[in-house]
Amino acid sequence: MIEKISKYLFEFQYKNGVLEEKERNLYEYAYNLLICRSVIYLVIVAVGVWMGNLKEIIVFLLSFISLRQYAGGIHLEKTEQCMIASGFLVCIAGEYLSKFSMPTVVIFWLWIVAVGCIWILAPVGCNNKKLDEIEQRVYRKCSRILLVNECFLIFIMFVAKHLWISKGIMLAQIILSINLILGWLKENFFTQRLVKTN
Amino acid sequence: MNKLVKTKNLMKIMGVVNCLAMALVAQTANTACAWILGQPKEPEEAKRMRRF
């Protein structure tokens, strides 16, 4: 559906002489990104307002996305699947945070493990975006800097008694570490097995 | 005449949309992940927008 809209937008401008055929791939990719991002964030904000947990969703989303953009991790194959899973993940996390805002001992230990996983594994590429050596080096550095900053923010919020914000960032890092482990397994185990069988 | 004006206005709007879309491509060319759980296949032209 989204691919069809992207194609239509390109075709419309191509027929009117604004864009050229050689720009097709780039612009279709660009429209795809723009539509997906706009739709998913609009849906998340609408659901957040409807469920009354917008502030929890924003805290989770900001800490998750800022780290995720450099750490990478597992990605789903189809755009629609990604959008549904992303929306579901963020809304469930927001709802969980609004219901259970106090950090527990289990969450604390899970977070410690998650920080270790992110530090070691990030960045993880995917089939649609393979990371070369330079990218790996740059993104590793960025994700580690962001990780340290977020950990520092968790500590500050904990001291300032904003425990739900601390827990929101912890939860984002726990989910991100699961994403990274799944992405790493997919890239290093399943992809290699498929290559061997072919 | 009306159709021509409409198409011209539409093209102006599409110009803004194109700018936004290209800014997004430039941003995602410098990150490992496009959005929450999604990453469409990145074309070669987008890779050239990398700043490092």
mmCIF file of N, CA and C in Angstrom, chain A residues 45 70 147 159 195:
data_model
loop_
_atom_site.group_PDB
_atom_site.id
_atom_site.type_symbol
_atom_site.label_atom_id
_atom_site.label_comp_id
_atom_site.label_asym_id
_atom_site.label_seq_id
_atom_site.Cartn_x
_atom_site.Cartn_y
_atom_site.Cartn_z
ATOM 1 N N VAL A 45 0.883 8.969 18.706
ATOM 2 C CA VAL A 45 0.397 10.138 19.466
ATOM 3 C C VAL A 45 -1.118 10.029 19.683
ATOM 4 N N TYR A 70 21.259 4.467 16.198
ATOM 5 C CA TYR A 70 22.673 4.124 16.009
ATOM 6 C C TYR A 70 22.954 2.659 16.325
ATOM 7 N N LEU A 147 24.335 5.787 25.154
ATOM 8 C CA LEU A 147 24.032 4.856 26.247
ATOM 9 C C LEU A 147 24.499 5.431 27.584
ATOM 10 N N VAL A 159 17.479 10.221 41.403
ATOM 11 C CA VAL A 159 17.792 11.100 42.540
ATOM 12 C C VAL A 159 16.715 12.181 42.694
ATOM 13 N N VAL A 195 22.808 -19.180 3.684
ATOM 14 C CA VAL A 195 23.863 -19.124 2.671
ATOM 15 C C VAL A 195 24.470 -20.505 2.488
#
